[in-house]
Coordinates of C-alpha atoms in Angstrom, one line a residue:
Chain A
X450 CA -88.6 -31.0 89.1
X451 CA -88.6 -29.3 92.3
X452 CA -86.6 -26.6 90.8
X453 CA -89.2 -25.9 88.2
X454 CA -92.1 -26.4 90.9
X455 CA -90.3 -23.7 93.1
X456 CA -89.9 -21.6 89.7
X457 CA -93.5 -21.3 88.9
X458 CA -94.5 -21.0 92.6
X459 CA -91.9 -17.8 92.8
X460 CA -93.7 -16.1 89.6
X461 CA -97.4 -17.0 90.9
X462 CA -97.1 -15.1 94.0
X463 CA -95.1 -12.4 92.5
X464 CA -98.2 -11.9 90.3
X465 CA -100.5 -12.2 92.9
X466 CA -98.1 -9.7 95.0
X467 CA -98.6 -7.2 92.0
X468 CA -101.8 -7.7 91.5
X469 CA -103.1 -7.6 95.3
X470 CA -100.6 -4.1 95.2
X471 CA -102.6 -2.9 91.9
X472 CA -105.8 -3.5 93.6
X473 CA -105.0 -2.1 97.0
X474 CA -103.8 1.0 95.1
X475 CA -107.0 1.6 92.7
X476 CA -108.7 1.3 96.4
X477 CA -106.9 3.5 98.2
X478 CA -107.3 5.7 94.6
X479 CA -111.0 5.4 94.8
X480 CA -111.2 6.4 98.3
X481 CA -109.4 9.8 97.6
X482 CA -112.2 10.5 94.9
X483 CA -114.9 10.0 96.8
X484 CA -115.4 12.5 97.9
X485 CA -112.7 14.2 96.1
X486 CA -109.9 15.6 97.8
X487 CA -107.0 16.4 95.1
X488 CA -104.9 19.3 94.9
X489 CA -106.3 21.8 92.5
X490 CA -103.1 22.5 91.2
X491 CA -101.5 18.8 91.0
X492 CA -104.6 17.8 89.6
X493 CA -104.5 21.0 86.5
X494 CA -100.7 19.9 86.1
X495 CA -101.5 16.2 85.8
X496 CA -104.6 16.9 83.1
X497 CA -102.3 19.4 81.3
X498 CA -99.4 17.2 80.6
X499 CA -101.6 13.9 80.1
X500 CA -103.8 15.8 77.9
X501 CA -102.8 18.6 76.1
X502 CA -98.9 17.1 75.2
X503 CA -100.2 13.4 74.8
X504 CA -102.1 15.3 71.8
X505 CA -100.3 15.8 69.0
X506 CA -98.6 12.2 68.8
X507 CA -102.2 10.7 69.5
X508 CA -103.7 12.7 66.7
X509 CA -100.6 11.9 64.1
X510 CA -101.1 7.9 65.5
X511 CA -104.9 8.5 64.4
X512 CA -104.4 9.7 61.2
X513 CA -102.1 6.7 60.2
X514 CA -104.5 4.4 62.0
X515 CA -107.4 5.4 59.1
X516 CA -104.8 5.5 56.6
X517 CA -103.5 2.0 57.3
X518 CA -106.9 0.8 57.6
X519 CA -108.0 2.1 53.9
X520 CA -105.0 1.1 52.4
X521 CA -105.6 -2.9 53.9
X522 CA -108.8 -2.6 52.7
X523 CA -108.4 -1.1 49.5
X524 CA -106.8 -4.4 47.9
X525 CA -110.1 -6.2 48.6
X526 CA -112.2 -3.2 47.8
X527 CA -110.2 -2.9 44.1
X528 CA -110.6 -6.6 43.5
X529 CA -114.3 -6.6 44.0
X530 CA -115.5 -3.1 43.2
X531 CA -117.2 -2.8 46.9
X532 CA -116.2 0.6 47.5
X533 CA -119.5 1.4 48.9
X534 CA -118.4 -0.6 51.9
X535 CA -114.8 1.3 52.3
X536 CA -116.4 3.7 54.6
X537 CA -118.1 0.9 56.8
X538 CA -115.1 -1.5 56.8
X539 CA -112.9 1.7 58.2
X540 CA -115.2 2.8 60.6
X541 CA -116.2 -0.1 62.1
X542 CA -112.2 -1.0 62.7
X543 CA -111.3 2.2 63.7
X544 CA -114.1 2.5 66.2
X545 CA -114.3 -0.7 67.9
X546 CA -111.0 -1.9 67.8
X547 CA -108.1 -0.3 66.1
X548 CA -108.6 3.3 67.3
X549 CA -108.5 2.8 71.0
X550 CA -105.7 -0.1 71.1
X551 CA -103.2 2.2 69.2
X552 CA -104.4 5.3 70.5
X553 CA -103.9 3.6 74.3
X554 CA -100.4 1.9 73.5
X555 CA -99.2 5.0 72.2
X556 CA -100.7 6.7 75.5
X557 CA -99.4 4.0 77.5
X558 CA -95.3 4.8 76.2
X559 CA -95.9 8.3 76.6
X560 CA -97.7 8.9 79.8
X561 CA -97.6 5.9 81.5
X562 CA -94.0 5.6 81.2
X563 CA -93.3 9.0 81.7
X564 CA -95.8 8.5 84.9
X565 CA -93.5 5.8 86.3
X566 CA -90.5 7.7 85.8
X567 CA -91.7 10.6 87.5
X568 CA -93.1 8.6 90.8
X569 CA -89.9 6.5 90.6
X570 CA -87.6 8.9 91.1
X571 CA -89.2 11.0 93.5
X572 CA -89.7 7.6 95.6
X573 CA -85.9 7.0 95.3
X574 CA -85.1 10.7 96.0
X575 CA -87.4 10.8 99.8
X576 CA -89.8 13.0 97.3
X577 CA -92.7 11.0 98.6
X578 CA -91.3 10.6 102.2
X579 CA -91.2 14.4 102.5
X580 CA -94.9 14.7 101.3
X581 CA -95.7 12.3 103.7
X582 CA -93.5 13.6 106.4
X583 CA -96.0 16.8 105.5
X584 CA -98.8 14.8 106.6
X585 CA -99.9 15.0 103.0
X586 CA -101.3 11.8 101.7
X587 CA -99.0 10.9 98.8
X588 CA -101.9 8.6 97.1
X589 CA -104.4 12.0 97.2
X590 CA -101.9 14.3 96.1
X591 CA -99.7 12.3 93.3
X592 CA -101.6 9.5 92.1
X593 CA -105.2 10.6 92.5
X594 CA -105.0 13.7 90.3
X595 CA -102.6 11.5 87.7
X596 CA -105.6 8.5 87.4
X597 CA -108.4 11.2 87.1
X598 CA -106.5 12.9 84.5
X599 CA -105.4 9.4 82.3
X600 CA -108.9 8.5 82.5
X601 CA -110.4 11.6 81.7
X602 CA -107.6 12.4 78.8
X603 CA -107.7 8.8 77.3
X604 CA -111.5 9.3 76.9
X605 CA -111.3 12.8 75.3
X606 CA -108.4 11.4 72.8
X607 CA -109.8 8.6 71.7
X608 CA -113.2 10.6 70.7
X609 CA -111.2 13.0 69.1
X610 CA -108.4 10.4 68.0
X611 CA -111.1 8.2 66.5
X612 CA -112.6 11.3 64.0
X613 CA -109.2 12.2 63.2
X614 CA -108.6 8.8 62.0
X615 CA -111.8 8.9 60.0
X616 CA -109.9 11.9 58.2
X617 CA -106.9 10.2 57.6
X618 CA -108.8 7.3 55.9
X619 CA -110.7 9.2 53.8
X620 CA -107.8 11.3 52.6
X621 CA -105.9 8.4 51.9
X622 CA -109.1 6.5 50.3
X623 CA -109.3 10.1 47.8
X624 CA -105.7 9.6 46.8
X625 CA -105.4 5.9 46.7
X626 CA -108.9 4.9 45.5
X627 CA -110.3 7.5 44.0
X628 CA -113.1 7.9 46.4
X629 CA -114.2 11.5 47.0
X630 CA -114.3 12.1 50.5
X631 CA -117.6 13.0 51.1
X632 CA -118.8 10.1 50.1
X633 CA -116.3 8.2 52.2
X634 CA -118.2 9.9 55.2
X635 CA -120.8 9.5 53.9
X636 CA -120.8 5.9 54.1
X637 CA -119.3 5.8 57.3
X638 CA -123.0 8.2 58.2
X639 CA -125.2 5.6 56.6
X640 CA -123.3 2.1 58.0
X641 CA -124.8 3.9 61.7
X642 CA -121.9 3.1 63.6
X643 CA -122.8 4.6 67.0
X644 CA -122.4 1.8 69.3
X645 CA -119.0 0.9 67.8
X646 CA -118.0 4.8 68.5
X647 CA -119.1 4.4 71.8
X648 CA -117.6 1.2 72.5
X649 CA -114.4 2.4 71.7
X650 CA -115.1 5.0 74.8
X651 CA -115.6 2.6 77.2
X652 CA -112.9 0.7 75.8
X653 CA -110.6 4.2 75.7
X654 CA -111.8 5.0 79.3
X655 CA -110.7 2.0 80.7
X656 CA -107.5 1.7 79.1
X657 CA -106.8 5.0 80.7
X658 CA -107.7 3.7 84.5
X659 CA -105.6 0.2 84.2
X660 CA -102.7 2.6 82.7
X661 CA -103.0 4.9 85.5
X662 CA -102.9 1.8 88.1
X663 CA -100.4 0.4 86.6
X664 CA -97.9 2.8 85.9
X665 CA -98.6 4.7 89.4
X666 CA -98.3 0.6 90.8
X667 CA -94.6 0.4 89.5
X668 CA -93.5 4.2 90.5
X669 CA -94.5 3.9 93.6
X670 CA -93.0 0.6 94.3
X671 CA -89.4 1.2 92.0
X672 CA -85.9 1.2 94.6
X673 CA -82.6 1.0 94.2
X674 CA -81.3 4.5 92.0
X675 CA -82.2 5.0 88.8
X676 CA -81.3 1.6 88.0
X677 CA -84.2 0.4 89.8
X678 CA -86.9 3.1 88.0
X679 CA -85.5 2.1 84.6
X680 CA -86.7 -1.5 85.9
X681 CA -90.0 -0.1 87.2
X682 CA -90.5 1.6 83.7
X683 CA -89.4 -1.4 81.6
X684 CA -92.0 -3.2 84.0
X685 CA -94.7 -1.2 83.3
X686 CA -94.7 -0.1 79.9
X687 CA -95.3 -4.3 79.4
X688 CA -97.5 -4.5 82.1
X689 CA -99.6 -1.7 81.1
X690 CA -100.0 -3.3 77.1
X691 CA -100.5 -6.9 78.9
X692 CA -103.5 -4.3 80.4
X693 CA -104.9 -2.8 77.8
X694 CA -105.3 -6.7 76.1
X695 CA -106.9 -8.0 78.8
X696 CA -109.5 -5.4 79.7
X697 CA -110.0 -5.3 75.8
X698 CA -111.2 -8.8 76.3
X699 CA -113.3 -8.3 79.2
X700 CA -114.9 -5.0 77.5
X701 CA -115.7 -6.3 74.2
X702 CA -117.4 -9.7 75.8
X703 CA -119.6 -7.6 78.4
X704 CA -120.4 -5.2 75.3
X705 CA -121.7 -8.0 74.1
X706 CA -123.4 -9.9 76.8
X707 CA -125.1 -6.3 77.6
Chain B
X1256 CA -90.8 13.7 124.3
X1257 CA -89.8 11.0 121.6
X1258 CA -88.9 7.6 122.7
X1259 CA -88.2 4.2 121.1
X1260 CA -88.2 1.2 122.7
X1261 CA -86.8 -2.2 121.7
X1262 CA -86.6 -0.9 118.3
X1263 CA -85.4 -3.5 116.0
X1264 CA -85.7 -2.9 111.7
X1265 CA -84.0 -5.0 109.3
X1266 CA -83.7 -4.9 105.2
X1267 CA -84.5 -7.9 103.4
X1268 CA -83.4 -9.7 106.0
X1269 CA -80.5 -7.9 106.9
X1270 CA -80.3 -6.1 110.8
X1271 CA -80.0 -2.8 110.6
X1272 CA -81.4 -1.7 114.3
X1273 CA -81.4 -4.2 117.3
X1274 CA -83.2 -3.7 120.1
X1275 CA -82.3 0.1 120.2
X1276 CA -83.8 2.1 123.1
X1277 CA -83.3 5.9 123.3
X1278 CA -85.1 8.8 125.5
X1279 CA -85.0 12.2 123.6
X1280 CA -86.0 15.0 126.3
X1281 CA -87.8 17.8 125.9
X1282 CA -85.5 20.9 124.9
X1283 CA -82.8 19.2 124.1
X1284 CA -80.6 18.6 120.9
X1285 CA -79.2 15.3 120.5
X1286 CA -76.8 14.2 117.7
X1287 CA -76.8 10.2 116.5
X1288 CA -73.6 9.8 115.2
X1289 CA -72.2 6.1 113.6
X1290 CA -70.4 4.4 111.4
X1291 CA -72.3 4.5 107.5
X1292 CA -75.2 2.1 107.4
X1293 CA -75.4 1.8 111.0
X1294 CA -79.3 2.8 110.8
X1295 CA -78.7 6.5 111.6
X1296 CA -81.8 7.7 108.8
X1297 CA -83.5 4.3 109.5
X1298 CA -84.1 5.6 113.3
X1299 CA -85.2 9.0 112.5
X1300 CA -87.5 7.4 109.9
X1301 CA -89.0 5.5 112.6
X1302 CA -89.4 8.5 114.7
X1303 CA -91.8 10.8 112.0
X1304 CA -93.2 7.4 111.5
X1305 CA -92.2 6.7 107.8
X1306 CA -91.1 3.4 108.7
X1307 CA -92.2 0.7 110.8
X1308 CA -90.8 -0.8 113.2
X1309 CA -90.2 -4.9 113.3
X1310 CA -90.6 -4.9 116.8
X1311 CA -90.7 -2.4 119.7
X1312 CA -92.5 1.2 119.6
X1313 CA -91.7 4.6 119.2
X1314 CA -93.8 6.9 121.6
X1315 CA -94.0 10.6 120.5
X1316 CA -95.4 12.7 123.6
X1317 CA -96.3 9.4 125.1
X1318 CA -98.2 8.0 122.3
X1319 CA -97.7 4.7 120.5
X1320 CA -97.6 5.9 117.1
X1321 CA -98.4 2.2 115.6
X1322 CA -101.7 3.0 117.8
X1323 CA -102.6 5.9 115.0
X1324 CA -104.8 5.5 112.4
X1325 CA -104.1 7.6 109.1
X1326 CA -105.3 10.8 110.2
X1327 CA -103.8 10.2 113.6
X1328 CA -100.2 9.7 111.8
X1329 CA -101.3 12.8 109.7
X1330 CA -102.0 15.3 112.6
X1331 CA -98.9 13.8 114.5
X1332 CA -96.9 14.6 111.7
X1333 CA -97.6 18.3 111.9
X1334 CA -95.6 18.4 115.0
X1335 CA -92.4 17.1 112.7
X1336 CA -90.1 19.3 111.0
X1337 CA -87.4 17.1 108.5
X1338 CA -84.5 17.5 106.4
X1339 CA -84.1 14.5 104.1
X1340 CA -80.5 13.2 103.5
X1341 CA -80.9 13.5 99.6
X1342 CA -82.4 16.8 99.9
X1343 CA -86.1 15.6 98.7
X1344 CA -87.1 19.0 97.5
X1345 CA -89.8 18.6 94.9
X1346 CA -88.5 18.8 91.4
X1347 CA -91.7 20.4 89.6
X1348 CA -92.0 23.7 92.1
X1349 CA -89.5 26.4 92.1
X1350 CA -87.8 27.1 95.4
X1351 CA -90.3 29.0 96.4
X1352 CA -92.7 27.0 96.5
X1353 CA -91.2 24.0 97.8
X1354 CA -90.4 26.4 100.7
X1355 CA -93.8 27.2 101.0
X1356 CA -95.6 24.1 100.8
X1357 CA -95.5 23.0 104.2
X1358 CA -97.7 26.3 105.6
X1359 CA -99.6 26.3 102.6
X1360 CA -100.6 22.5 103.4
X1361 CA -102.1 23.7 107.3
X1362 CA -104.4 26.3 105.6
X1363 CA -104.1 28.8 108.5
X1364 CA -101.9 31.2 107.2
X1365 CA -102.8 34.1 104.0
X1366 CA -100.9 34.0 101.5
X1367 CA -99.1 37.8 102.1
X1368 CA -97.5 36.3 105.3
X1369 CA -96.2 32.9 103.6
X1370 CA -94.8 34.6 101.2
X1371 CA -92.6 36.7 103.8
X1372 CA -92.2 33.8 106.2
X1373 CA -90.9 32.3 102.5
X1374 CA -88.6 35.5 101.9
X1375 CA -87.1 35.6 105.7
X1376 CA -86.1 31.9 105.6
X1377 CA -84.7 32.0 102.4
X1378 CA -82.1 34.8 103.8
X1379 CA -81.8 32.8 107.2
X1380 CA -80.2 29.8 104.9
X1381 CA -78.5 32.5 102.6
X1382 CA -80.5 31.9 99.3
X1383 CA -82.4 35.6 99.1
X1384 CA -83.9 36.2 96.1
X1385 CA -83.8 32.1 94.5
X1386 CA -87.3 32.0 95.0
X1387 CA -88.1 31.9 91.1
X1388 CA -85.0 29.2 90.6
X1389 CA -86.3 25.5 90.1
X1390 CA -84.5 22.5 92.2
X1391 CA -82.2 21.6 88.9
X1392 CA -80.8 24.6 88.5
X1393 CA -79.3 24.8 92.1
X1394 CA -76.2 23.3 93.7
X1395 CA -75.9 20.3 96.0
X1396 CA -75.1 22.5 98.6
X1397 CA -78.4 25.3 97.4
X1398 CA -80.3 22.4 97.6
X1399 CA -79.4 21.2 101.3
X1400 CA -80.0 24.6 102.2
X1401 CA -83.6 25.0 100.6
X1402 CA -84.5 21.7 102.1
X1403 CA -83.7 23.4 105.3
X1404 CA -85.6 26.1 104.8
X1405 CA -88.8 23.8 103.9
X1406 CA -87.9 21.8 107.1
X1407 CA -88.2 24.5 109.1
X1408 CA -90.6 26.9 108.5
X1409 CA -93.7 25.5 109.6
X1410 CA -91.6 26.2 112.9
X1411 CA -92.5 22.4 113.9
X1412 CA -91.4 21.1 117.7
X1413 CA -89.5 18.4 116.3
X1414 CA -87.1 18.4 113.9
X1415 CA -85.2 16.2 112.6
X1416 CA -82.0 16.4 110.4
X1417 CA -80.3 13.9 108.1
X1418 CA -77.0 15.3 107.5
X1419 CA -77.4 18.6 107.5
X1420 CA -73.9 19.5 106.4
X1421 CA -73.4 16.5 103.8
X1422 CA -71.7 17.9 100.4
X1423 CA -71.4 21.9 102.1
X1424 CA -68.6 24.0 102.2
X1425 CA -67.5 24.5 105.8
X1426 CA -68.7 28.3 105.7
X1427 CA -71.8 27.0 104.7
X1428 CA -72.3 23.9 107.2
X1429 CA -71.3 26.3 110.1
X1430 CA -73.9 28.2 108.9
X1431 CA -76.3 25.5 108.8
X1432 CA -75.5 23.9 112.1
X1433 CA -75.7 27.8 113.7
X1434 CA -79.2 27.8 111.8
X1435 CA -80.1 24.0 113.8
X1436 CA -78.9 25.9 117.3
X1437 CA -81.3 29.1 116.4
X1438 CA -84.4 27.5 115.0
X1439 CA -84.3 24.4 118.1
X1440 CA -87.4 25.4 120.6
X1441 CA -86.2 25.1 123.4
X1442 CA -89.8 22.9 124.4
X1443 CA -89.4 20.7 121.7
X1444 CA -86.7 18.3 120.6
X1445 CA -83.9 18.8 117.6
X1446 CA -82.1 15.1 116.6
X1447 CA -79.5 15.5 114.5
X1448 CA -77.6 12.9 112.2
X1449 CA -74.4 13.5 111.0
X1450 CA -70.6 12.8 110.8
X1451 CA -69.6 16.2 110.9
X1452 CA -68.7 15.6 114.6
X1453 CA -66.3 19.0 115.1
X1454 CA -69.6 21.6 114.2
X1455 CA -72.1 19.1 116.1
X1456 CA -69.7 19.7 118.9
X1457 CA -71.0 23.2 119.7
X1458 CA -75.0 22.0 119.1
X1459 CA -75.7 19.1 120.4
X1460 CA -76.3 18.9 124.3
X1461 CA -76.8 15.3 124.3
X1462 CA -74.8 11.9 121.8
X1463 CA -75.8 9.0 121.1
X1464 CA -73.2 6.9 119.1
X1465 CA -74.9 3.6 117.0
X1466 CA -72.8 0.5 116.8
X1467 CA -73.5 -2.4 115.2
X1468 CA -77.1 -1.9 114.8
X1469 CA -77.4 -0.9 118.9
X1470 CA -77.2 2.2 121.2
X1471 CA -73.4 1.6 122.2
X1472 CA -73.6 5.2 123.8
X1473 CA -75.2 8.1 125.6
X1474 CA -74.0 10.9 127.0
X1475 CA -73.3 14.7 127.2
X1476 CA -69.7 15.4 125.9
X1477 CA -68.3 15.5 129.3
X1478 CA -69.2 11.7 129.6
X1479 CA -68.1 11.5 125.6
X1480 CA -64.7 12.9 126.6
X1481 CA -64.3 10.6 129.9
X1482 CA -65.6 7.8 128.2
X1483 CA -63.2 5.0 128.5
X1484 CA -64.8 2.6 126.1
X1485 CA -63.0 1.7 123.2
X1486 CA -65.7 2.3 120.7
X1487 CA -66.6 5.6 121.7
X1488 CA -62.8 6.7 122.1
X1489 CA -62.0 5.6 118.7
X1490 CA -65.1 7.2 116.5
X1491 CA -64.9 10.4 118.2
X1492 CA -61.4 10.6 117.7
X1493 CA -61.2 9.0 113.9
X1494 CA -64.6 11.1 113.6
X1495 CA -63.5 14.4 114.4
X1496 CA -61.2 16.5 112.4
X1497 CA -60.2 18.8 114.6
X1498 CA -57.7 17.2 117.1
X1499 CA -60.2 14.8 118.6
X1500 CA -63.2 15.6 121.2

């Protein structure tokens, strides 16, 4: 008994170690943005590899997103002949839920692991001591740049993400179901599916903050070699889905309180 | 000019450094030599302030530097100069750029002159013309080197060095060590940490040997060589490869 009472007491205040770090961190984060002092050239390295390499694999996730979405739908849309709510049933998934969750995971094991790597290793190799034996503020110069450009990034894809996924569900709705596309679209038009866009912005925005946190949170912390980033990486990449979950939660139930 | 007293640091729960106090005078290069593990890096970690202390305080020009506030660290920090035992050159700039990092950082100097003060230290360290190479595609020993140069070139008062010669050919760590003796000011301070006793022998004006996590010894080589403590006798002789000290 006292074994499992020291057990759960262990893994409480490791949590609350790794949260109070998280949260300390996004301070400190916050602080260096206002007002903002990143390196111009950290910060166009960070947006450049978050952004423009994240986007081919968020665009192909996309496009299977819609696809997958049609052809769940279709069986349902066959069996009763309500094809004039395909385009509504696709959109409103894709949107609100679907679109940012798989556009974010796939985000998450690409740049956030990637992210932890990166900071890992230069923790373990004095990297971050010598910036700070520099008198350069390693939280400014690494992480600040890195959280701007998730956040920024995960917003851009999911906008774009979400429209390509639109295309991938309509294509597939033309060859599977025999809907034109235009008329796909055009239902997705007419079902006035705005808010659940924009929702999915919020919802894609955040995901990229709580990445950034998280992922920066387990770089910055890894030690012991390259054994001890693979931990911080293995750490964060389920840390960072256990993130994208919760604030998922939290989104969608003050979307709907507001 | 640097000074720690009642030092004492400790790894998850471990003692590395024990009530260590040490005097660094102005001008003067001191070598910290010891047994692996003794706390060696841990001290001059401690000194730049990128550790902190359990106990006792490390005053740098007679300030407390667990009395400075970020920016107070920050500015102190200028005055440092330090070569990282695993070279810690940055791994996304080329060579030249890692060189040049440190003056670009102050802001007070154009870009024309970095680039030569870049140029001239490369050649200093014997890596002309690597400016263009990244970290990865340089040697252990290219990489010491490079790290020296970015250690160095902000031509900061104190400077510290964390094995210097570790993984260098002996051409090359004479070099280096001829490189410490050159670029020491003589109104600032030079620590070195090493266990390449027999080139330390002709740069350091002052030793301090660690044992068992405490300052076992201090002294110019004179008192080195007329020590008659068994400690000292023994590392200097096992230490040095050339015939003893």
């Amino acid at each position: 008994m006292t074994g499992v009472m020291a057990r759960v007491g262990r893994i409480t205040i490791n949590t609350l170690v790794v949260v109070g770090g998280m949260t300390t961190l996004l301070g400190r984060i916050l602080r260096s943005l206002f007002p903002l002092r990143c390196d111009a050239r950290e910060t166009w390295r960070a947006f450049y590899k978050v952004g423009v390499k994240s986007f081919p694999i968020v665009i192909l996730t996309a496009l299977f997103t819609g696809a997958i979405m049609v052809i769940q739908s279709g069986h349902y849309v066959h069996k009763t002949g309500a094809t004039s709510l395909l385009g509504w049933a696709a959109g409103f998934a894709v949107f609100a839920e679907i679109g940012p969750i798989l556009i974010g995971l796939m985000f998450s094991g690409r740049v956030g692991a990637n992210n932890t790597a990166e900071l890992g290793t230069m923790v373990v190799t004095e990297q971050v001591d010598a910036l700070r034996s520099l008198a350069i503020n390693p939280t400014a110069y690494l992480v600040a740049p890195r959280f701007l450009a998730m956040t920024v990034m995960l917003f851009l894809l999911t906008a774009m993400g979400d429209l390509f996924a639109l295309f991938g569900g309509a294509v597939t709705a033309k060859f599977m179901l025999d809907v034109p596309v235009w008329i796909f679209l055009q239902q997705v038009m007419d079902a006035q599916l705005l808010d659940e866009y924009l929702l999915g912005l919020v919802k894609g925005t955040v995901f990229g903050m709580s990445i950034a946190v998280v992922s920066c949170y387990y770089g910055l912390t890894a030690q012991g070699g390259a054994t001890g980033v693979g931990r911080a990486v293995n750490a964060s990449v389920v840390a960072a889905a256990i993130g994208i979950f919760v604030t998922d939660f939290v989104v969608a139930l003050m979307w709907g309180i507001l | 000019m640097i000074e720690a007293r009642h030092l004492s640091a400790s790894f998850e729960g471990v003692s590395v450094l024990d009530d260590v106090n040490i005097r660094v005078r102005k001008g003067t290069i001191v070598g910290i030599v010891g047994v692996g593990g003794v706390g060696k890096s841990v001290l001059l970690k401690l000194f730049c302030g990128l550790m902190t202390p359990e106990e006792g305080q490390v005053m740098v020009d007679d300030v407390d530097i667990a009395s400075l506030d970020f920016d107070g660290l920050g500015s102190l920090r200028q005055r440092f100069g330090m070569l990282f035992q695993n070279y810690a050159l940055f791994d996304f700039m080329t060579v030249g750029e890692n060189v040049a990092f440190p003056l670009e950082q102050t802001g007070d100097c154009p870009p024309e002159e970095i680039q030569a003060r870049v140029s001239e230290r490369l050649v200093d360290v014997g890596l002309a013309g690597s400016e263009m190479l990244y970290p990865r595609e340089l040697s252990g020993g290219m990489k010491k080197r490079v790290s020296m140069a970015r250690a160095t070139i902000a031509n900061a008062r104190i400077l510290l060095y964390d094995d210097p010669s570790a993984g260098l050919d002996p051409v090359t760590s004479s070099k280096i060590f001829s490189l410490i003796e050159r670029l020491h000011d003589p109104n600032g301070v030079s620590v070195v940490v090493s266990h390449d006793i027999d080139r330390m022998i002709g740069v350091c004006h002052e030793w301090i040997l660690l044992h068992q996590g405490r300052v076992w010894f201090v002294g110019g080589l004179e008192a080195v060589k007329m020590s008659s403590d068994p400690v000292v006798a023994t590392f200097f002789d096992t230490a040095s490869q050339g015939g003893g000290v």
